[in-house]
Amino acid sequence: MAEEANLHSLQELEREEILQVLYRDQTVRNIEEERIRKLKIHLQHLRWKGAKRVSQEYKEKSCARCQRILGLLLNRGAVCQGCSHRVCSECRVFLRRTQAWKCTVCFEDRNVKIKTGEWFFEERAKKFPTEGKRETAGAKLLQSYQKLSKISVVPPTPPPLSESQCSGSPGRLQELGQFKGFNKSMENLFLSVATHMKKLSKSQNDMTSDKQLLATGPRQCTGQSERRSQSDTAINVTTRKVRAPDILKPLNQESPKCPTNPVLKQEDLSSSPPPNTLFSGGLRHGSLISINSTCTEMGNFDNANVTGEIEFAIRYCFKTHSLEICIKACKNLAYGEEKKKKCNPYVKIYLLPDKSSQGKRKTGVQRNTVDPTFQETLKYQVDPAQLVSRQLQVSVWHVGMLTRRVFLGEVIIPLATWDFEDSTMQSFCWYPLGAKAEKYEDGVPPNYGELAVRAKLVLPGGPRKLQEAQEGTGDQPSSNGQLCLVVLGAKNLRVRSDGTLNSFVKGCLTLPDQQKLRLKSPVLKKQACPQWKHSFVFKDVTPSQLRQASLELTVWDQAVFGVSDRLLGGARLSSKEDPAGGTDSCSQSKLQWQKVLSSPNLWTDMTLILH
Amino acid sequence: MASATDSRYGQKESSDQNFDYMFKILIIGNSSVGKTSFLFRYADDSFTPAFVSTVGIDFKVKTIYRNDKRIKLQIWDTAGQERYRTITTAYYRGAMGFILMYDITNEESFNAVQDWSTQIKTYSWDNAQVLLVGNKCDMEDERVVSSERGRQLADHLGFEFFEASAKDNINVKQTFERLVDVICEKMSESLDTADPAVTGTKQGPQLTDQQAPPHQDCAC
C-alpha cells in the first residue's frame, strides 16, 4: 500500500477508536441517566406524599411529610430548618453526630443532589452559565457524528439498525455528498459511523420508516419528530449545542505532524445546520421532549371528534419555583383512528405563550386505550412572577401509524387566576376536553410582549431648524441629524421554560433608498424582563428621509451557541401606510412615531407591542 | 488502546447501577508520562512496558467503596499529544477532578505542568480538584526532577502532590483515593454553602470520618 493510503487508513482507525470510546461512554451515561431518573422519581414521590390534600382540613396541625396530626403537648412537631414546614418526630433525619436534623424531604433533596451530581452542575454553572447541565463532551461528539450523518433521529439509547438500513447507507452518503463542504474525509467518517451503527444491537422497531426519512420533502421532519417522540429517553433541547462538529475536525484535516490550536474554534459554528433539524442529546427526566412538533404545530394533523375528559393536578412549589403538572388519566377519549378503533394517546403540554420546543412536555404513549392512565408529572421551572402571564395548554394526541398525529382534545387553563397557595387547587380534577382553540381570534396579531423605547430626533439647530428643513426641499446638508433611540426594556416576552431569556434587540432603519442601517444591543442574560437601556444612534439621517423610512425593532433570544437565535417578536415604526397593518396597535405606534419626528430634540416614550 | 480492550468492557461497567454516586476524573499531562499505564494499574492492576500512544480519549470505570459509599469513577485518560488537544479539552468541563501527571525522568514534561494547569483553569469549573503526580518514581537512576521541585510547584499551584509509579504500583491507589476525598470535601462544601440551614455542621457523606491518607512521597 502506498504511504499516503496508510496514513489515511490510520486516521480512519483513529476515528473508529474514538467512536468505540464514545459508544462505551454512551452506555455508561445511559445507566447513569436511568439511575438519576429513579432517584428523582423517588424524591418526587416523597414530595407528593406530603402534599396537602383537599379532603384534609388545612388548618389542622399536621406533619407536612406524613400528614400525621400533631398534638398540642405531645409530638407537637418542629419546624424543619430547610423547608420551614412543621414535621413530626418520625419524619426527621438526624445528621450524623449532630443534633441538627432535616425533614425527610429536605434530607432526600440534599441526598439526591449528591447522588445525581447535581451539586457539581450547580457549581459549574457559576463559571459556565450557558453550559447544559448533563451534556457531556462525549455526548456532543457523538451527536456531531449523528447529526452529520443524518442518523440524527437515533435516540440516545444505543440505536439498533436493521440490515436493510445499513445496506442503504451508501445511498445516504451519496445524498449527503451534495451538501456543501462535504469532503472525502467526511464521507469516511460517515462510513465508519454506519459500520458502528451496524454493530449495535438490533431491536429498534420504529426505524421502519427510515426510507421515507431519506426522501426530502415535508414528511421528512414529521417522521423525525415522531421517532424522537417515541424514544423513551427525552432530549434536552435547552442545552442544544453545536460546538461538537469542529472538535473532530483536526482528525479529518490535519496530519499527525500538524499541531492543533487548543482553543476551540468558535467561528466555525455558523456553518452548522439550523437547530430544528438537529438532534440534540443530553437527557432530561420526567417528561418526553422532542425537538420540534412540526406535525402538530404546523397544522399537519388529523382531528378526531373531541370527547372525553382528562384528569390532572397543578401544583407550584414556591421554594423551588417548580410548576408540576401531574397528568393522571383520561377517560372516554375519541378513537384516534375511528375505523380501526385504535387509540394510542399521550398528553402534551405547553406554558403558553411559549410554544417553543423547549417549553414542551409530554407524557409517554399509552397503547390501545381510550381510558389511559398516565400518572406522570411534568415539570417547569417558572418564576412566580411569570405564572400570571402564562396559560397551561394540555392537549391529548393519538400516535398514528408512521407520522400521523390525531388531535383528541385540549384544555387551556389561565394561570393568572390560579391560586397556588390554596390547597384545594392542588387536587386532581377532571377537565372536559375541548376542540382546538383558534390560533388567535379574528386576525388580531398575537401579542408577544411589549417593548419600551424612548426616541428622539436630534437636529443640529433645534426645533427652529427643523421647521426650516421641513419648509425647504428636504435634503439640505444642514438638516442632517440623528435618530437616537434608547431601548429601555421589554416584558411579557415568550420566555424559555425556565422563565429566562438571553435577549437582545436588533434595530434596522430602512431608508427610502432601501439602504438599511442596523444596530444591535448587547445580550442580557438570564432575564425574563430585560432592561437593556441601550441606545441606538442612527447617524446622518434627515427628517425627510425618516418620514419615508421604517424602523424595525426585533427582540431575540440568543441561542446557546449562537447558531439560531429565536425571534421573540418585533415592532415596526413607520409613518407610511403599512399594507399589512391597520390594527389599533399599529396606528398607535404610528402616531407615536410621528410625534418623534415632529418634535425634534425631545424624548418621546413609547411602548411597542411585539408581534 | 480502546479497541484492543473492547471485549473486556461491557458487562462489568454496563448494567451496574449499584453505586451511590459517580465522579468523573480526567488524567492529563504530556505525552508518554504514563497516564494510560497509571490508569491501567489502578483499574486493572496491570502494567505493560510497551508504549502505545492513546488515540484521543479513553476511559475506564471503577467502582470503589469509600467512606461507606460506593463511588463509581469514570476515569478519562487523555492523549498527551498536541494534535488531540481540541478533543481532550472538551472533556475538561465534565471533570470534577484532575490528575495532572509528569514524568520525573523528563524535564520537559515537568516544565509543561504550568501550561496544563492553565488549561484546567481555562476549561474547567472553578473548584476543580487537581492532584499533581510525578510518575515513574521507580526510575530513580534517571530522575531529573527532584521530589522537592515537584512539591514546590504543587504548593505554588495549590495542588496536592504525589510521586508514584505505575510500574511498581506505588501510590497509584492512594492518588485516586485522595482525589476522591478532596472532591467529596468540595461537594460537602458546595452543598453546605448553598444551604444556610446547615452551615457549620459537617454532614452528608461524612468524608472527614476517615483519616486522609498520609501525604507521602515515594520513598524510593
CSV table of N, CA and C in Angstrom, one decimal, chain A residues 236-292:
chain,number,residue,atom,x,y,z
A,236,ASN,N,-32.9,16.8,25.7
A,236,ASN,CA,-32.9,18.1,26.4
A,236,ASN,C,-32.6,19.2,25.3
A,237,VAL,N,-33.5,19.9,25.0
A,237,VAL,CA,-33.4,20.9,24.0
A,237,VAL,C,-32.7,22.2,24.5
A,238,THR,N,-32.9,22.5,25.7
A,238,THR,CA,-32.4,23.7,26.2
A,238,THR,C,-30.8,23.7,26.2
A,239,THR,N,-30.3,22.6,26.1
A,239,THR,CA,-28.8,22.5,26.1
A,239,THR,C,-28.3,22.2,24.7
A,240,ARG,N,-29.0,22.6,23.8
A,240,ARG,CA,-28.6,22.4,22.4
A,240,ARG,C,-27.2,23.1,22.2
A,241,LYS,N,-26.3,22.3,21.6
A,241,LYS,CA,-25.0,22.9,21.4
A,241,LYS,C,-24.5,22.4,20.1
A,242,VAL,N,-23.8,23.2,19.4
A,242,VAL,CA,-23.3,22.7,18.1
A,242,VAL,C,-21.8,22.9,18.0
A,243,ARG,N,-21.2,22.9,19.2
A,243,ARG,CA,-19.8,23.1,19.2
A,243,ARG,C,-19.1,21.8,18.7
A,244,ALA,N,-19.7,20.7,18.9
A,244,ALA,CA,-19.0,19.5,18.7
A,244,ALA,C,-18.5,19.2,17.3
A,245,PRO,N,-19.2,19.5,16.3
A,245,PRO,CA,-18.7,19.1,15.0
A,245,PRO,C,-17.2,19.5,14.7
A,246,ASP,N,-16.9,20.7,15.1
A,246,ASP,CA,-15.5,21.1,14.8
A,246,ASP,C,-14.5,20.5,15.7
A,247,ILE,N,-14.9,19.9,16.8
A,247,ILE,CA,-13.9,19.3,17.7
A,247,ILE,C,-13.2,18.2,17.0
A,248,LEU,N,-13.9,17.5,16.1
A,248,LEU,CA,-13.3,16.4,15.5
A,248,LEU,C,-12.6,16.7,14.2
A,249,LYS,N,-12.7,18.0,13.8
A,249,LYS,CA,-12.1,18.4,12.6
A,249,LYS,C,-10.6,18.1,12.5
A,250,PRO,N,-9.9,18.3,13.6
A,250,PRO,CA,-8.5,18.1,13.4
A,250,PRO,C,-8.1,16.7,12.9
A,251,LEU,N,-9.0,15.8,13.3
A,251,LEU,CA,-8.7,14.4,12.9
A,251,LEU,C,-8.9,14.2,11.4
A,252,ASN,N,-9.8,15.0,10.8
A,252,ASN,CA,-10.0,14.9,9.4
A,252,ASN,C,-9.1,15.7,8.6
A,253,GLN,N,-8.7,16.8,9.1
A,253,GLN,CA,-8.0,17.8,8.3
A,253,GLN,C,-6.5,17.8,8.5
A,254,GLU,N,-6.1,17.4,9.6
A,254,GLU,CA,-4.7,17.6,9.9
A,254,GLU,C,-3.9,16.3,10.0
A,255,SER,N,-2.7,16.4,9.5
A,255,SER,CA,-1.8,15.2,9.6
A,255,SER,C,-1.3,15.2,11.1
A,256,PRO,N,-0.8,14.1,11.5
A,256,PRO,CA,-0.3,14.0,12.9
A,256,PRO,C,0.8,15.0,13.2
A,257,LYS,N,1.5,15.4,12.2
A,257,LYS,CA,2.6,16.3,12.5
A,257,LYS,C,2.1,17.8,12.7
A,258,CYS,N,0.9,18.0,12.3
A,258,CYS,CA,0.4,19.4,12.3
A,258,CYS,C,-0.3,19.6,13.6
A,259,PRO,N,0.3,20.4,14.5
A,259,PRO,CA,-0.4,20.6,15.8
A,259,PRO,C,-1.7,21.4,15.7
A,260,THR,N,-2.6,21.2,16.6
A,260,THR,CA,-3.8,21.9,16.6
A,260,THR,C,-3.8,22.9,17.6
A,261,ASN,N,-4.4,24.0,17.3
A,261,ASN,CA,-4.6,25.1,18.3
A,261,ASN,C,-5.5,24.5,19.4
A,262,PRO,N,-5.1,24.6,20.6
A,262,PRO,CA,-6.0,24.1,21.6
A,262,PRO,C,-7.3,24.8,21.8
A,263,VAL,N,-7.4,26.0,21.3
A,263,VAL,CA,-8.6,26.8,21.5
A,263,VAL,C,-9.6,26.3,20.6
A,264,LEU,N,-10.8,26.1,21.1
A,264,LEU,CA,-11.9,25.7,20.2
A,264,LEU,C,-12.2,26.8,19.3
A,265,LYS,N,-12.5,26.3,18.0
A,265,LYS,CA,-12.7,27.4,17.0
A,265,LYS,C,-14.2,27.7,16.9
A,266,GLN,N,-14.6,28.8,17.5
A,266,GLN,CA,-16.0,29.1,17.5
A,266,GLN,C,-16.5,29.6,16.2
A,267,GLU,N,-15.7,30.2,15.4
A,267,GLU,CA,-16.2,30.8,14.2
A,267,GLU,C,-16.8,29.8,13.2
A,268,ASP,N,-16.5,28.6,13.5
A,268,ASP,CA,-17.0,27.6,12.6
A,268,ASP,C,-18.5,27.3,12.8
A,269,LEU,N,-18.9,27.8,13.9
A,269,LEU,CA,-20.3,27.4,14.4
A,269,LEU,C,-21.3,27.8,13.4
A,270,SER,N,-21.1,28.9,12.7
A,270,SER,CA,-22.2,29.4,11.9
A,270,SER,C,-22.5,28.5,10.7
A,271,SER,N,-21.5,27.6,10.4
A,271,SER,CA,-21.8,26.8,9.3
A,271,SER,C,-22.6,25.6,9.7
A,272,SER,N,-23.0,25.4,10.9
A,272,SER,CA,-23.8,24.3,11.3
A,272,SER,C,-25.2,24.4,10.8
A,273,PRO,N,-25.8,23.3,10.6
A,273,PRO,CA,-27.2,23.3,10.1
A,273,PRO,C,-28.1,23.9,11.1
A,274,PRO,N,-29.3,24.4,10.7
A,274,PRO,CA,-30.2,25.0,11.7
A,274,PRO,C,-30.6,24.0,12.7
A,275,PRO,N,-30.8,24.5,13.9
A,275,PRO,CA,-31.1,23.6,15.0
A,275,PRO,C,-32.3,22.8,14.9
A,276,ASN,N,-33.3,23.2,14.2
A,276,ASN,CA,-34.5,22.5,14.1
A,276,ASN,C,-34.3,21.1,13.5
A,277,THR,N,-33.3,21.0,12.7
A,277,THR,CA,-33.2,19.7,12.0
A,277,THR,C,-32.1,18.9,12.8
A,278,LEU,N,-31.6,19.4,13.9
A,278,LEU,CA,-30.6,18.7,14.6
A,278,LEU,C,-31.1,17.8,15.7
A,279,PHE,N,-30.4,16.9,15.9
A,279,PHE,CA,-30.7,16.0,17.1
A,279,PHE,C,-29.9,16.6,18.2
A,280,SER,N,-30.5,16.8,19.3
A,280,SER,CA,-29.8,17.2,20.5
A,280,SER,C,-29.8,16.2,21.5
A,281,GLY,N,-28.7,15.8,22.0
A,281,GLY,CA,-28.7,14.8,23.0
A,281,GLY,C,-28.8,15.4,24.4
A,282,GLY,N,-28.3,14.7,25.3
A,282,GLY,CA,-28.4,15.1,26.7
A,282,GLY,C,-29.8,14.7,27.2
A,283,LEU,N,-29.9,14.3,28.4
A,283,LEU,CA,-31.1,13.7,28.7
A,283,LEU,C,-31.8,14.5,29.8
A,284,ARG,N,-33.1,14.5,29.7
A,284,ARG,CA,-33.8,15.1,30.8
A,284,ARG,C,-34.9,14.1,31.3
A,285,HIS,N,-35.2,14.3,32.5
A,285,HIS,CA,-36.1,13.3,33.1
A,285,HIS,C,-37.4,13.8,33.3
A,286,GLY,N,-38.3,12.9,33.4
A,286,GLY,CA,-39.7,13.2,33.9
A,286,GLY,C,-40.6,13.4,32.7
A,287,SER,N,-40.1,13.9,31.6
A,287,SER,CA,-41.1,14.1,30.5
A,287,SER,C,-40.4,13.9,29.2
A,288,LEU,N,-41.2,13.6,28.2
A,288,LEU,CA,-40.6,13.4,26.9
A,288,LEU,C,-40.6,14.8,26.2
A,289,ILE,N,-39.5,15.0,25.6
A,289,ILE,CA,-39.4,16.3,24.9
A,289,ILE,C,-38.9,15.9,23.5
A,290,SER,N,-39.5,16.4,22.5
A,290,SER,CA,-38.9,16.2,21.2
A,290,SER,C,-38.5,17.5,20.7
A,291,ILE,N,-37.7,17.5,19.7
A,291,ILE,CA,-37.1,18.7,19.3
A,291,ILE,C,-38.1,19.7,18.7
A,292,ASN,N,-38.9,19.2,17.8
A,292,ASN,CA,-39.9,20.1,17.3
A,292,ASN,C,-41.2,19.3,17.1
